[in-house]
Amino acid sequence: VLAGCGTAPAGPPAPPGTAAVAGGTQTARTPVPSAAQLDSAQRACARPGSYLTAVRTGKHRGYDRVVFQFSGGLPSVRTERVTTVYDDPRGTPVPLAGKSRLHVVFRGASAFCPQPAHRTWAGPRVLAPRYSQLLMVKAAGDFEGYLSFGIGLAARGGYHADPLVTILLAT
């Protein structure tokens, strides 16, 4: 369950295994993955659990979008506006571009499979698309079942986060 403020309608749900955070007056639809993509994502880890497999951004008319994709089911998620995002578990500030920040925390998730040991998300720790509202997405921790990210925004605009891990940001 994601909490957010803004004026975006809930819109249709995203496909299974994706999550988004958004804001504005529209909600983005994430393309439905093919059967081969779903099969590949389901095999991200042989051990049961929710494992991050992708983080994507997109620029659209009227909003920017961040999508987090998981295999093995969706974790619970909390999104909140904060003044500073802190690294978990160190507690040090995570530098983010912009004037406003969102902290996204997935409970019961990881980007690392323990058996056999490997990363399930091989993407960069920092995405810097520099869109009109979405400036940066940065990994902020993967510790004891809590996977977190900081999102740097150009301004304190509206956002909408749905429980399928899609975040929309008003531009």
PDB file of C-alpha atoms in Angstrom:
ATOM      1  CA  VAL A   1       0.000   0.000   0.000  1.00  0.00           C
ATOM      2  CA  LEU A   2       1.489   3.321  -1.074  1.00  0.00           C
ATOM      3  CA  ALA A   3       0.519   6.640   0.376  1.00  0.00           C
ATOM      4  CA  GLY A   4       0.916   9.797  -1.627  1.00  0.00           C
ATOM      5  CA  CYS A   5      -0.434  13.238  -2.185  1.00  0.00           C
ATOM      6  CA  GLY A   6      -1.396  14.799  -5.440  1.00  0.00           C
ATOM      7  CA  THR A   7      -4.249  14.953  -7.873  1.00  0.00           C
ATOM      8  CA  ALA A   8      -3.585  11.882  -9.995  1.00  0.00           C
ATOM      9  CA  PRO A   9      -6.448   9.428 -10.398  1.00  0.00           C
ATOM     10  CA  ALA A  10      -5.793   5.842  -9.395  1.00  0.00           C
ATOM     11  CA  GLY A  11      -6.111   4.584 -12.975  1.00  0.00           C
ATOM     12  CA  PRO A  12      -5.898   0.972 -14.074  1.00  0.00           C
ATOM     13  CA  PRO A  13      -3.577  -1.410 -12.230  1.00  0.00           C
ATOM     14  CA  ALA A  14      -0.165  -2.174 -13.636  1.00  0.00           C
ATOM     15  CA  PRO A  15       0.707  -5.715 -14.701  1.00  0.00           C
ATOM     16  CA  PRO A  16       1.752  -8.249 -12.055  1.00  0.00           C
ATOM     17  CA  GLY A  17       5.313  -7.855 -10.857  1.00  0.00           C
ATOM     18  CA  THR A  18       5.586  -4.114 -11.457  1.00  0.00           C
ATOM     19  CA  ALA A  19       5.312  -1.153  -9.162  1.00  0.00           C
ATOM     20  CA  ALA A  20       5.228   2.559  -9.839  1.00  0.00           C
ATOM     21  CA  VAL A  21       5.227   5.949  -8.133  1.00  0.00           C
ATOM     22  CA  ALA A  22       3.527   8.826  -9.966  1.00  0.00           C
ATOM     23  CA  GLY A  23       2.018  12.277  -9.718  1.00  0.00           C
ATOM     24  CA  GLY A  24      -0.029  14.635 -11.851  1.00  0.00           C
ATOM     25  CA  THR A  25      -3.297  14.221 -13.644  1.00  0.00           C
ATOM     26  CA  GLN A  26      -2.599  10.996 -15.538  1.00  0.00           C
ATOM     27  CA  THR A  27      -1.438   7.515 -14.656  1.00  0.00           C
ATOM     28  CA  ALA A  28       0.988   5.637 -16.889  1.00  0.00           C
ATOM     29  CA  ARG A  29       0.289   2.129 -18.088  1.00  0.00           C
ATOM     30  CA  THR A  30       3.255  -0.178 -17.966  1.00  0.00           C
ATOM     31  CA  PRO A  31       3.485  -2.528 -20.968  1.00  0.00           C
ATOM     32  CA  VAL A  32       2.467  -6.088 -20.216  1.00  0.00           C
ATOM     33  CA  PRO A  33       5.580  -8.282 -20.307  1.00  0.00           C
ATOM     34  CA  SER A  34       5.702 -11.259 -22.666  1.00  0.00           C
ATOM     35  CA  ALA A  35       5.453 -14.830 -21.384  1.00  0.00           C
ATOM     36  CA  ALA A  36       9.220 -15.221 -21.915  1.00  0.00           C
ATOM     37  CA  GLN A  37       9.939 -12.073 -19.886  1.00  0.00           C
ATOM     38  CA  LEU A  38       7.668 -13.253 -17.051  1.00  0.00           C
ATOM     39  CA  ASP A  39       9.323 -16.686 -17.068  1.00  0.00           C
ATOM     40  CA  SER A  40      12.767 -15.050 -16.918  1.00  0.00           C
ATOM     41  CA  ALA A  41      11.676 -12.724 -14.092  1.00  0.00           C
ATOM     42  CA  GLN A  42      10.159 -15.605 -12.119  1.00  0.00           C
ATOM     43  CA  ARG A  43      13.533 -17.349 -12.195  1.00  0.00           C
ATOM     44  CA  ALA A  44      15.438 -14.382 -10.725  1.00  0.00           C
ATOM     45  CA  CYS A  45      15.984 -16.481  -7.599  1.00  0.00           C
ATOM     46  CA  ALA A  46      15.220 -20.122  -6.886  1.00  0.00           C
ATOM     47  CA  ARG A  47      14.554 -19.239  -3.243  1.00  0.00           C
ATOM     48  CA  PRO A  48      11.045 -17.932  -2.445  1.00  0.00           C
ATOM     49  CA  GLY A  49      10.751 -14.189  -1.993  1.00  0.00           C
ATOM     50  CA  SER A  50      10.269 -10.863  -3.719  1.00  0.00           C
ATOM     51  CA  TYR A  51      13.333  -9.868  -5.762  1.00  0.00           C
ATOM     52  CA  LEU A  52      13.943  -6.635  -7.655  1.00  0.00           C
ATOM     53  CA  THR A  53      14.639  -7.317 -11.343  1.00  0.00           C
ATOM     54  CA  ALA A  54      14.384  -3.855 -12.961  1.00  0.00           C
ATOM     55  CA  VAL A  55      14.053  -0.130 -12.301  1.00  0.00           C
ATOM     56  CA  ARG A  56      12.841   1.944 -15.252  1.00  0.00           C
ATOM     57  CA  THR A  57      12.077   5.614 -15.784  1.00  0.00           C
ATOM     58  CA  GLY A  58       9.992   7.322 -18.424  1.00  0.00           C
ATOM     59  CA  LYS A  59       9.064  10.822 -19.543  1.00  0.00           C
ATOM     60  CA  HIS A  60       5.498  11.384 -20.693  1.00  0.00           C
ATOM     61  CA  ARG A  61       3.324  14.374 -21.499  1.00  0.00           C
ATOM     62  CA  GLY A  62       2.356  15.840 -18.120  1.00  0.00           C
ATOM     63  CA  TYR A  63       4.256  13.389 -15.892  1.00  0.00           C
ATOM     64  CA  ASP A  64       7.471  11.461 -15.311  1.00  0.00           C
ATOM     65  CA  ARG A  65       7.417   7.833 -14.192  1.00  0.00           C
ATOM     66  CA  VAL A  66       9.490   5.373 -12.133  1.00  0.00           C
ATOM     67  CA  VAL A  67       8.687   1.652 -12.302  1.00  0.00           C
ATOM     68  CA  PHE A  68      10.150  -1.016  -9.995  1.00  0.00           C
ATOM     69  CA  GLN A  69       9.761  -4.595 -11.255  1.00  0.00           C
ATOM     70  CA  PHE A  70       9.893  -7.659  -8.993  1.00  0.00           C
ATOM     71  CA  SER A  71       9.880 -11.416  -9.419  1.00  0.00           C
ATOM     72  CA  GLY A  72       8.309 -13.775  -6.906  1.00  0.00           C
ATOM     73  CA  GLY A  73       5.467 -11.375  -6.059  1.00  0.00           C
ATOM     74  CA  LEU A  74       5.137  -7.778  -4.939  1.00  0.00           C
ATOM     75  CA  PRO A  75       6.463  -6.623  -1.585  1.00  0.00           C
ATOM     76  CA  SER A  76       4.625  -4.117   0.568  1.00  0.00           C
ATOM     77  CA  VAL A  77       5.751  -0.575  -0.197  1.00  0.00           C
ATOM     78  CA  ARG A  78       5.704   2.818   1.520  1.00  0.00           C
ATOM     79  CA  THR A  79       6.440   6.117  -0.223  1.00  0.00           C
ATOM     80  CA  GLU A  80       6.806   9.405   1.618  1.00  0.00           C
ATOM     81  CA  ARG A  81       8.135  12.883   1.011  1.00  0.00           C
ATOM     82  CA  VAL A  82      11.191  13.546   3.201  1.00  0.00           C
ATOM     83  CA  THR A  83      13.785  16.276   3.617  1.00  0.00           C
ATOM     84  CA  THR A  84      16.652  13.744   3.570  1.00  0.00           C
ATOM     85  CA  VAL A  85      16.924  10.108   2.492  1.00  0.00           C
ATOM     86  CA  TYR A  86      19.226   8.043   4.709  1.00  0.00           C
ATOM     87  CA  ASP A  87      21.228   4.979   3.685  1.00  0.00           C
ATOM     88  CA  ASP A  88      20.064   1.761   5.335  1.00  0.00           C
ATOM     89  CA  PRO A  89      21.780   0.477   7.488  1.00  0.00           C
ATOM     90  CA  ARG A  90      24.548   3.105   7.804  1.00  0.00           C
ATOM     91  CA  GLY A  91      22.291   6.084   8.453  1.00  0.00           C
ATOM     92  CA  THR A  92      24.347   8.449   6.321  1.00  0.00           C
ATOM     93  CA  PRO A  93      22.530  10.963   4.068  1.00  0.00           C
ATOM     94  CA  VAL A  94      22.045   9.873   0.456  1.00  0.00           C
ATOM     95  CA  PRO A  95      22.867  12.814  -1.853  1.00  0.00           C
ATOM     96  CA  LEU A  96      20.062  13.418  -4.361  1.00  0.00           C
ATOM     97  CA  ALA A  97      19.695  16.051  -7.073  1.00  0.00           C
ATOM     98  CA  GLY A  98      16.760  18.437  -6.811  1.00  0.00           C
ATOM     99  CA  LYS A  99      14.759  20.456  -4.304  1.00  0.00           C
ATOM    100  CA  SER A 100      12.391  17.706  -3.114  1.00  0.00           C
ATOM    101  CA  ARG A 101      12.839  14.041  -2.197  1.00  0.00           C
ATOM    102  CA  LEU A 102      10.782  10.876  -1.983  1.00  0.00           C
ATOM    103  CA  HIS A 103      11.807   7.840   0.069  1.00  0.00           C
ATOM    104  CA  VAL A 104      10.488   4.514  -1.281  1.00  0.00           C
ATOM    105  CA  VAL A 105      10.802   1.470   1.003  1.00  0.00           C
ATOM    106  CA  PHE A 106       9.892  -2.075  -0.033  1.00  0.00           C
ATOM    107  CA  ARG A 107       9.352  -4.411   2.915  1.00  0.00           C
ATOM    108  CA  GLY A 108      10.064  -8.086   2.342  1.00  0.00           C
ATOM    109  CA  ALA A 109      12.177  -7.475  -0.765  1.00  0.00           C
ATOM    110  CA  SER A 110      15.782  -7.638  -1.887  1.00  0.00           C
ATOM    111  CA  ALA A 111      17.935  -7.173  -4.977  1.00  0.00           C
ATOM    112  CA  PHE A 112      20.151 -10.087  -3.917  1.00  0.00           C
ATOM    113  CA  CYS A 113      19.395 -13.814  -4.101  1.00  0.00           C
ATOM    114  CA  PRO A 114      21.082 -15.753  -1.267  1.00  0.00           C
ATOM    115  CA  GLN A 115      21.094 -19.189  -2.955  1.00  0.00           C
ATOM    116  CA  PRO A 116      22.845 -19.312  -5.307  1.00  0.00           C
ATOM    117  CA  ALA A 117      24.347 -15.963  -4.331  1.00  0.00           C
ATOM    118  CA  HIS A 118      23.815 -13.334  -7.057  1.00  0.00           C
ATOM    119  CA  ARG A 119      22.283  -9.919  -7.681  1.00  0.00           C
ATOM    120  CA  THR A 120      18.784 -10.044  -9.157  1.00  0.00           C
ATOM    121  CA  TRP A 121      19.019  -6.438 -10.342  1.00  0.00           C
ATOM    122  CA  ALA A 122      22.207  -5.668 -12.219  1.00  0.00           C
ATOM    123  CA  GLY A 123      21.289  -2.043 -12.901  1.00  0.00           C
ATOM    124  CA  PRO A 124      23.259   0.979 -11.738  1.00  0.00           C
ATOM    125  CA  ARG A 125      22.866   2.268  -8.146  1.00  0.00           C
ATOM    126  CA  VAL A 126      22.041   5.686  -9.618  1.00  0.00           C
ATOM    127  CA  LEU A 127      19.694   6.567 -12.477  1.00  0.00           C
ATOM    128  CA  ALA A 128      19.900  10.231 -13.505  1.00  0.00           C
ATOM    129  CA  PRO A 129      17.373  10.809 -16.301  1.00  0.00           C
ATOM    130  CA  ARG A 130      17.190  14.582 -15.587  1.00  0.00           C
ATOM    131  CA  TYR A 131      13.582  14.871 -16.794  1.00  0.00           C
ATOM    132  CA  SER A 132      11.581  18.009 -16.005  1.00  0.00           C
ATOM    133  CA  GLN A 133      10.473  16.678 -12.573  1.00  0.00           C
ATOM    134  CA  LEU A 134      12.300  13.360 -12.070  1.00  0.00           C
ATOM    135  CA  LEU A 135      16.007  14.092 -11.721  1.00  0.00           C
ATOM    136  CA  MET A 136      17.442  11.042  -9.976  1.00  0.00           C
ATOM    137  CA  VAL A 137      16.657   7.588  -8.564  1.00  0.00           C
ATOM    138  CA  LYS A 138      19.279   6.214  -6.184  1.00  0.00           C
ATOM    139  CA  ALA A 139      19.516   2.934  -4.259  1.00  0.00           C
ATOM    140  CA  ALA A 140      19.482   3.686  -0.525  1.00  0.00           C
ATOM    141  CA  GLY A 141      19.715   0.255   1.069  1.00  0.00           C
ATOM    142  CA  ASP A 142      19.086  -3.473   0.908  1.00  0.00           C
ATOM    143  CA  PHE A 143      19.206  -4.722   4.478  1.00  0.00           C
ATOM    144  CA  GLU A 144      17.243  -7.328   6.469  1.00  0.00           C
ATOM    145  CA  GLY A 145      14.296  -7.467   4.089  1.00  0.00           C
ATOM    146  CA  TYR A 146      14.036  -3.706   3.502  1.00  0.00           C
ATOM    147  CA  LEU A 147      14.940  -2.436   0.035  1.00  0.00           C
ATOM    148  CA  SER A 148      14.929   1.357  -0.281  1.00  0.00           C
ATOM    149  CA  PHE A 149      15.422   4.089  -2.862  1.00  0.00           C
ATOM    150  CA  GLY A 150      15.607   7.860  -2.854  1.00  0.00           C
ATOM    151  CA  ILE A 151      14.020   9.893  -5.637  1.00  0.00           C
ATOM    152  CA  GLY A 152      15.289  13.412  -6.323  1.00  0.00           C
ATOM    153  CA  LEU A 153      12.724  15.825  -7.759  1.00  0.00           C
ATOM    154  CA  ALA A 154      13.085  19.251  -9.365  1.00  0.00           C
ATOM    155  CA  ALA A 155      10.283  20.700  -7.229  1.00  0.00           C
ATOM    156  CA  ARG A 156       7.693  19.731  -4.648  1.00  0.00           C
ATOM    157  CA  GLY A 157       5.002  18.663  -7.120  1.00  0.00           C
ATOM    158  CA  GLY A 158       2.240  16.135  -6.734  1.00  0.00           C
ATOM    159  CA  TYR A 159       2.900  12.429  -6.947  1.00  0.00           C
ATOM    160  CA  HIS A 160       0.898   9.239  -6.968  1.00  0.00           C
ATOM    161  CA  ALA A 161       2.196   5.840  -5.961  1.00  0.00           C
ATOM    162  CA  ASP A 162       0.170   2.727  -6.657  1.00  0.00           C
ATOM    163  CA  PRO A 163       0.494  -0.587  -4.838  1.00  0.00           C
ATOM    164  CA  LEU A 164       1.908  -2.190  -7.982  1.00  0.00           C
ATOM    165  CA  VAL A 165       5.063  -0.094  -7.605  1.00  0.00           C
ATOM    166  CA  THR A 166       4.623   2.675 -10.167  1.00  0.00           C
ATOM    167  CA  ILE A 167       5.330   6.268  -9.173  1.00  0.00           C
ATOM    168  CA  LEU A 168       4.009   9.118 -11.327  1.00  0.00           C
ATOM    169  CA  LEU A 169       5.367  12.642 -10.838  1.00  0.00           C
ATOM    170  CA  ALA A 170       3.527  15.740 -12.061  1.00  0.00           C
ATOM    171  CA  THR A 171       5.578  17.907 -14.412  1.00  0.00           C
TER     172      THR A 171
END
